[in-house]
Short mmCIF file of C-alpha atoms and ligand atoms in Angstrom, two decimals:
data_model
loop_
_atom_site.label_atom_id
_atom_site.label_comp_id
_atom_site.label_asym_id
_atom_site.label_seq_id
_atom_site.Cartn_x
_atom_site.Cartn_y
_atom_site.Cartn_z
CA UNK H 1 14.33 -35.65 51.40
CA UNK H 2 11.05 -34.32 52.74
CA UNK H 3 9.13 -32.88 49.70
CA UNK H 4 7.47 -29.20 49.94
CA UNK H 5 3.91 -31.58 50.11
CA UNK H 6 5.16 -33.18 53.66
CA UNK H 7 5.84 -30.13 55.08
CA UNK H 8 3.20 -27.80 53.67
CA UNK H 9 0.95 -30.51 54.91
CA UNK H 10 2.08 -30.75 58.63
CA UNK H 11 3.91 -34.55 58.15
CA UNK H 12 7.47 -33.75 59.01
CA UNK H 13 6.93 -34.91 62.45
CA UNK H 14 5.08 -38.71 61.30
CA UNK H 15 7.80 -39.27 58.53
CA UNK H 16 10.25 -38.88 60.97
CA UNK H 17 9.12 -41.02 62.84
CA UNK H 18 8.71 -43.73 60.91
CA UNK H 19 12.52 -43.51 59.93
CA UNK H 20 13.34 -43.47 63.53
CA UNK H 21 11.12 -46.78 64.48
CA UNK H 22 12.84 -48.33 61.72
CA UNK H 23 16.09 -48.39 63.56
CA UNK H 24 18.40 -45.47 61.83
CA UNK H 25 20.04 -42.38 62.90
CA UNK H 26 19.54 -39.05 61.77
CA UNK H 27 22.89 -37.68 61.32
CA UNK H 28 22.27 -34.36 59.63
CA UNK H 29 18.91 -32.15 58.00
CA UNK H 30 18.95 -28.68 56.31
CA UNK H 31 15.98 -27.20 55.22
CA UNK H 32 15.91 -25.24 51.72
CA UNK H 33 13.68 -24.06 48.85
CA UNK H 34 14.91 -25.98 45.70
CA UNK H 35 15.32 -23.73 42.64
CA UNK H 36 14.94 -24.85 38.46
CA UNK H 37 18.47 -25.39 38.18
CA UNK H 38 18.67 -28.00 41.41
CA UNK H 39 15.78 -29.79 40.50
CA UNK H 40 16.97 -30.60 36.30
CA UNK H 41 20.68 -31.92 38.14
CA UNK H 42 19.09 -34.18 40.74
CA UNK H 43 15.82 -35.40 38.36
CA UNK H 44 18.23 -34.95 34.65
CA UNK H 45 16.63 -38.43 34.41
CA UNK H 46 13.29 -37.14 34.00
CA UNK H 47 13.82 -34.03 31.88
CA UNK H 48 11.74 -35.39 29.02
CA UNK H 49 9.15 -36.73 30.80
CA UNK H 50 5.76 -35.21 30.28
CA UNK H 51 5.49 -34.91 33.94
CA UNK H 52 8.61 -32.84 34.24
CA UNK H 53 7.43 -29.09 34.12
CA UNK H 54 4.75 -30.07 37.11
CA UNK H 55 7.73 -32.18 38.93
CA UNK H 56 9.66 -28.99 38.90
CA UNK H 57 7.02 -26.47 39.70
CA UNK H 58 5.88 -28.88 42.83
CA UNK H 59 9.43 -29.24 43.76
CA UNK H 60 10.24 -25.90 43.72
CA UNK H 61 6.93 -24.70 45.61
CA UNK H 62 8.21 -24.46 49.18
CA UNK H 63 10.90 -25.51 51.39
CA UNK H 64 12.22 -28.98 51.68
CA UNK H 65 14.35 -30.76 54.37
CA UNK H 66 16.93 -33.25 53.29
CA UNK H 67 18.36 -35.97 55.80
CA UNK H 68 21.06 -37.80 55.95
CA UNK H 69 19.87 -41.46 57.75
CA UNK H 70 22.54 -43.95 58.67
CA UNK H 71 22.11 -47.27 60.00
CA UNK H 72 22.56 -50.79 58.62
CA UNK H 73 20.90 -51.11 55.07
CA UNK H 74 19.41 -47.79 55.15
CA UNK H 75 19.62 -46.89 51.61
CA UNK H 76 17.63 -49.93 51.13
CA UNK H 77 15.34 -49.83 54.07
CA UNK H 78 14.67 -45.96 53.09
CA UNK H 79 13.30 -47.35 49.44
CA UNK H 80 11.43 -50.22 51.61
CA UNK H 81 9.42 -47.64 53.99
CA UNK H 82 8.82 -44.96 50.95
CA UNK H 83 7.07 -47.38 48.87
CA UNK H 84 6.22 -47.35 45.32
CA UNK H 85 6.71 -44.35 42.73
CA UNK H 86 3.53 -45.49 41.08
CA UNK H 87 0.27 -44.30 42.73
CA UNK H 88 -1.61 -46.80 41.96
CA UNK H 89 1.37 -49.44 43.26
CA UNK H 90 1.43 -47.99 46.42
CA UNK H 91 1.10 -50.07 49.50
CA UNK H 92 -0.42 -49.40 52.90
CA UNK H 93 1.99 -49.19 55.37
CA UNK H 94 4.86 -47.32 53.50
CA UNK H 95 4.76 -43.60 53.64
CA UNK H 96 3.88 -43.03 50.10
CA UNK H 97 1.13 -45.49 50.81
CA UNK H 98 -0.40 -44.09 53.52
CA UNK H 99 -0.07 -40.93 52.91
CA UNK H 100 0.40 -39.47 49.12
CA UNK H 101 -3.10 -39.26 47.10
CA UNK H 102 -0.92 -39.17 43.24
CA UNK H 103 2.58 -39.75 41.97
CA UNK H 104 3.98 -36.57 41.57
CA UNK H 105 3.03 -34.83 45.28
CA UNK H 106 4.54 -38.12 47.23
CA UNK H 107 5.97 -36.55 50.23
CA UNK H 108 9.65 -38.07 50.41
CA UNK H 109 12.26 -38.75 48.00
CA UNK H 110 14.99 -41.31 49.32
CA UNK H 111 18.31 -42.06 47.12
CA UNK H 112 18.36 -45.66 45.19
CA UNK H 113 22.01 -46.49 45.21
CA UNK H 114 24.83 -45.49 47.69
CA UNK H 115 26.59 -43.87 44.26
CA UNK H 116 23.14 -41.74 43.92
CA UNK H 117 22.70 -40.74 47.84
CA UNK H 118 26.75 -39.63 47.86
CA UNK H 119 26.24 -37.46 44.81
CA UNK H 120 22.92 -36.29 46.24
CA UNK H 121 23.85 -35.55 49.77
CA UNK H 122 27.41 -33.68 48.08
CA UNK H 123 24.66 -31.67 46.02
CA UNK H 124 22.04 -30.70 48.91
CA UNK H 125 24.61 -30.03 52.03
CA UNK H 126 28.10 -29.55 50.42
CA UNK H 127 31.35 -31.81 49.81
CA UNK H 128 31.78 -31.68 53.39
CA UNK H 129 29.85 -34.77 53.76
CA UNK H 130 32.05 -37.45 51.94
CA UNK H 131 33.90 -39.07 55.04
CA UNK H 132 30.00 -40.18 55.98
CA UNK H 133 30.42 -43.10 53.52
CA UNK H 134 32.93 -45.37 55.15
N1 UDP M 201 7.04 -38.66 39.23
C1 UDP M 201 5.84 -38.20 38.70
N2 UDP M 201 5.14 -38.99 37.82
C2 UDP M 201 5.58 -40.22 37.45
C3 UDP M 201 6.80 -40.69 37.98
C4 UDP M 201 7.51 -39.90 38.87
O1 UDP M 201 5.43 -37.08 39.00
O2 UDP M 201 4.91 -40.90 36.65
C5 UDP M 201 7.77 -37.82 40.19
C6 UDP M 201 7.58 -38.30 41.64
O3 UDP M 201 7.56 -37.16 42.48
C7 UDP M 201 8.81 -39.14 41.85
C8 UDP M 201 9.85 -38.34 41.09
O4 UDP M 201 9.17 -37.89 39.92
O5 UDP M 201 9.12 -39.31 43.21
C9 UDP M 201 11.10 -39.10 40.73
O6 UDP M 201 10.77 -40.22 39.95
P1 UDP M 201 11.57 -41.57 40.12
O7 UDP M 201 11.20 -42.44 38.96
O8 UDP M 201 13.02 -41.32 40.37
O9 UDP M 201 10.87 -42.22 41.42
P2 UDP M 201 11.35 -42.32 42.95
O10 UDP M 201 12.81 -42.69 42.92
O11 UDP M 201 11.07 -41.01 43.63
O12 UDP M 201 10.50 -43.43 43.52
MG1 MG M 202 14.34 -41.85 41.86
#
């Protein structure tokens, strides 16, 4: 997903990219403002965080685009070329990295497990998508 920070900020275009020269296929995107109730079901494991409240406001703040990216390893390779959660673990070269200045405005999320991207890509485009997994 391309956070309302990558496209308020002109970056759709470079993360694209970068998903692209990695070797995967964009199968699908939708773009969408998230509201309250989205954003507690796909962070619920951050709902008593401190952070939350600013999470939600920033993630509810303008429109974001979610992808669906296919291609050998991608759930992995998408965690690879995001880079760290952490600010201050993030690593030149990985989109984070190279372009987010703090941990909560960090311009992509990507899905950690293929359980967590089915459920998530169900949630943002609709049960229509199931047959992707195969
Ligand atoms: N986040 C934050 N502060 C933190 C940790 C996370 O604002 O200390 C935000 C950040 O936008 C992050 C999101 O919460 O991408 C989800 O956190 P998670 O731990 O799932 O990290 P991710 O899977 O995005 O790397
Ligand atoms: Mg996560």
């Amino acid at each position: 997903m391309l956070k309302p920070d990558c496209i308020e900020r002109g970056l759709i275009g470079k993360v694209i990219s970068r998903i692209e020269d990695k070797g995967y296929t964009i199968s699908d995107m939708k773009m969408q403002t998230l509201d309250e109730a989205f954003i507690q079901e796909h962070y619920a494991h951050l709902k008593n965080r401190p952070f939350f409240p600013e999470l939600s406001e920033y993630m509810t703040s303008g429109p974001v685009i979610g992808l669906i990216v296919e291609g050998e390893n991608a759930i992995r390779g998408m965690r690879i070329i995001t880079g760290a959660t952490r600010f201050e673990d993030g690593t030149a070269g990985t989109i984070r990295g190279d372009y987010a200045y703090c941990s909560t405005k960090n311009v992509v999320h990507a899905s950690d497990s293929p359980e967590n991207a089915e459920i998530e890509i169900n949630r943002f485009f609709g049960d229509r998508r199931l047959p992707l997994f195969r």
